Amino acid sequence: MRRVDGRLVLSATDLTKHVACPHVTTLDLADLDPAPTLLAPQPKAPDDALALVFAKGLAHERAYLEELRAQGRDIVTIDGFGAQAAAQTLAAMRSGADVIYQACLADGSWLGYADFLLRVDLTGGEQSALGGWRYDIADTKLARRLTVAALLQMATYAQGLTRAQGVSPERLVVVTGDGEP
């Protein structure tokens, strides 16, 4: 959850947090516009267990990236945040990159970062707004089972992707902690 040019911009994570606990949205909004106090609590540093899970998640994501690279796919990595990253993602989609890593998908007040967009060539004269291809979404998750939160997250990505390419993705792939899509 962020304010960009005075406008509230939400992410898939904000949605999943709200579904789990609506009060957390109230807390997040308060963090955006905190009331000035002399005794504001200092945020705690992440504990060792959280840091370990985060590191393992990044390693899992990088392993899948290397698997795609080993397949000889053309990979474009998106750097940056917000409008700049969304523009880079759209340019990569229009260029027909095989894989777009850290794709930024924006749809109105929603903004999300899909781990991967995977190019799918269309057949039978089908077209998307990009040409003779479209993209599907792949996300890496350490869990070995799909969660509701992951589905909600990917659904918000799919909404932004549909807007960008003019057709819905046909597949939402989760690469689980055991490496299985």
C-alpha positions as CSV (number, residue, x, y, z in Angstrom):
1,M,0.0,0.0,0.0
2,R,1.5,3.3,-1.1
3,R,0.5,6.8,-2.0
4,V,1.6,7.8,-5.5
5,D,1.0,11.4,-6.5
6,G,-1.7,11.6,-3.8
7,R,-3.5,8.5,-5.0
8,L,-3.7,5.2,-3.0
9,V,-2.1,2.3,-4.9
10,L,-2.9,-1.2,-3.6
11,S,-1.1,-4.5,-4.2
12,A,-2.1,-8.1,-4.3
13,T,-0.4,-8.4,-0.9
14,D,-2.7,-5.7,0.5
15,L,-5.7,-7.7,-0.7
16,T,-4.6,-11.0,0.8
17,K,-3.7,-9.3,4.1
18,H,-7.2,-7.7,4.2
19,V,-8.9,-11.0,3.6
20,A,-6.9,-12.6,6.4
21,C,-7.5,-9.6,8.8
22,P,-9.4,-6.5,7.8
23,H,-8.0,-4.6,10.8
24,V,-4.5,-4.8,9.2
25,T,-5.8,-2.5,6.5
26,T,-6.6,0.1,9.1
27,L,-3.1,-0.3,10.5
28,D,-1.5,0.0,7.1
29,L,-3.5,3.1,6.3
30,A,-2.4,4.6,9.6
31,D,1.2,3.9,8.7
32,L,0.7,5.8,5.4
33,D,-0.4,8.9,7.2
34,P,0.9,8.6,10.8
35,A,-0.2,11.1,13.4
36,P,2.9,12.9,14.7
37,T,4.0,11.8,18.1
38,L,7.1,12.2,20.2
39,L,7.0,8.6,21.2
40,A,6.5,6.8,17.9
41,P,7.4,3.1,18.3
42,Q,10.4,2.0,16.4
43,P,9.8,-0.9,13.9
44,K,11.4,-4.2,14.9
45,A,14.0,-5.8,12.7
46,P,12.9,-9.0,11.1
47,D,13.7,-12.1,13.3
48,D,16.1,-14.7,12.1
49,A,13.3,-17.2,11.1
50,L,11.7,-14.6,8.9
51,A,15.0,-13.7,7.3
52,L,15.7,-17.4,6.6
53,V,12.3,-17.9,4.9
54,F,12.8,-14.7,2.9
55,A,16.3,-15.9,1.8
56,K,15.0,-19.4,0.9
57,G,12.2,-17.8,-1.1
58,L,14.6,-15.7,-3.1
59,A,16.8,-18.8,-3.7
60,H,13.8,-20.7,-5.0
61,E,12.8,-17.9,-7.3
62,R,16.4,-17.6,-8.7
63,A,16.6,-21.4,-9.2
64,Y,13.5,-21.2,-11.4
65,L,15.0,-18.2,-13.3
66,E,18.2,-20.3,-13.9
67,E,16.0,-23.2,-15.1
68,L,14.4,-20.9,-17.7
69,R,17.8,-19.4,-18.7
70,A,19.1,-23.0,-19.2
71,Q,16.3,-23.6,-21.6
72,G,17.7,-20.9,-23.8
73,R,14.9,-18.4,-23.3
74,D,15.3,-14.7,-23.9
75,I,14.8,-13.1,-20.4
76,V,14.2,-9.5,-19.7
77,T,14.5,-8.4,-16.1
78,I,12.4,-5.4,-15.0
79,D,14.1,-2.9,-12.6
80,G,12.5,0.0,-10.9
81,F,9.1,0.7,-9.3
82,G,5.7,1.9,-10.3
83,A,5.0,3.6,-13.6
84,Q,8.6,3.2,-14.8
85,A,8.6,-0.6,-14.1
86,A,5.1,-0.9,-15.7
87,A,6.3,0.9,-18.8
88,Q,9.4,-1.4,-19.0
89,T,7.2,-4.4,-18.6
90,L,4.8,-3.3,-21.4
91,A,7.8,-2.6,-23.7
92,A,9.2,-6.1,-23.0
93,M,5.8,-7.6,-23.8
94,R,5.6,-5.7,-27.0
95,S,9.1,-6.8,-28.0
96,G,8.0,-10.4,-27.5
97,A,10.5,-11.4,-24.8
98,D,10.3,-15.1,-24.0
99,V,10.3,-14.5,-20.2
100,I,9.8,-11.2,-18.3
101,Y,11.2,-11.4,-14.8
102,Q,9.7,-9.2,-12.0
103,A,7.0,-8.0,-14.3
104,C,5.1,-4.9,-13.1
105,L,1.4,-5.1,-13.9
106,A,-0.7,-2.0,-13.2
107,D,-4.5,-1.8,-13.5
108,G,-5.9,1.5,-12.2
109,S,-5.3,1.6,-8.4
110,W,-3.8,-1.9,-8.4
111,L,-0.1,-2.6,-8.8
112,G,1.6,-6.0,-8.7
113,Y,4.9,-7.7,-9.4
114,A,4.5,-11.1,-11.0
115,D,7.7,-13.2,-10.6
116,F,7.5,-14.3,-14.3
117,L,5.5,-13.7,-17.5
118,L,6.0,-16.6,-19.9
119,R,5.4,-16.0,-23.6
120,V,2.9,-18.2,-25.4
121,D,2.7,-18.2,-29.2
122,L,-0.8,-18.1,-30.5
123,T,-2.0,-20.4,-33.3
124,G,-4.7,-20.4,-35.9
125,G,-4.4,-16.7,-36.7
126,E,-5.3,-15.6,-33.1
127,Q,-3.9,-12.3,-32.0
128,S,-3.5,-10.4,-28.8
129,A,-3.0,-6.6,-28.5
130,L,0.8,-7.6,-28.7
131,G,0.6,-9.6,-31.9
132,G,0.7,-13.3,-32.4
133,W,1.6,-14.1,-28.8
134,R,0.3,-13.5,-25.2
135,Y,1.7,-14.1,-21.8
136,D,0.9,-16.4,-18.9
137,I,1.9,-15.9,-15.3
138,A,4.3,-18.0,-13.2
139,D,5.0,-17.3,-9.6
140,T,7.3,-19.1,-7.2
141,K,6.1,-20.1,-3.7
142,L,8.0,-22.1,-1.1
143,A,4.8,-23.8,0.0
144,R,4.1,-27.2,-1.5
145,R,0.3,-26.5,-1.7
146,L,-1.5,-23.6,-3.3
147,T,-3.1,-21.2,-0.9
148,V,-6.0,-18.8,-1.2
149,A,-3.6,-15.9,-0.8
150,A,-1.5,-17.1,-3.7
151,L,-4.7,-17.4,-5.9
152,L,-5.8,-13.9,-5.0
153,Q,-2.4,-12.5,-5.7
154,M,-2.2,-14.1,-9.1
155,A,-5.8,-13.1,-9.9
156,T,-4.8,-9.5,-9.4
157,Y,-1.8,-10.0,-11.7
158,A,-4.1,-11.6,-14.3
159,Q,-6.4,-8.6,-14.3
160,G,-3.4,-6.3,-15.0
161,L,-2.1,-8.7,-17.6
162,T,-5.4,-8.9,-19.4
163,R,-5.6,-5.2,-19.6
164,A,-2.1,-5.0,-21.0
165,Q,-2.4,-7.7,-23.7
166,G,-6.1,-7.5,-24.5
167,V,-6.7,-11.2,-23.8
168,S,-6.7,-13.2,-20.5
169,P,-3.9,-15.4,-19.6
170,E,-4.8,-19.1,-20.0
171,R,-2.5,-20.4,-17.3
172,L,-1.5,-19.2,-13.8
173,V,1.4,-21.4,-12.8
174,V,2.7,-21.7,-9.3
175,V,6.2,-23.3,-9.0
176,T,6.0,-24.8,-5.5
177,G,8.9,-25.3,-3.1
178,D,9.6,-28.8,-4.4
179,G,10.2,-27.3,-7.9
180,E,7.0,-28.6,-9.4
181,P,4.8,-26.3,-11.5
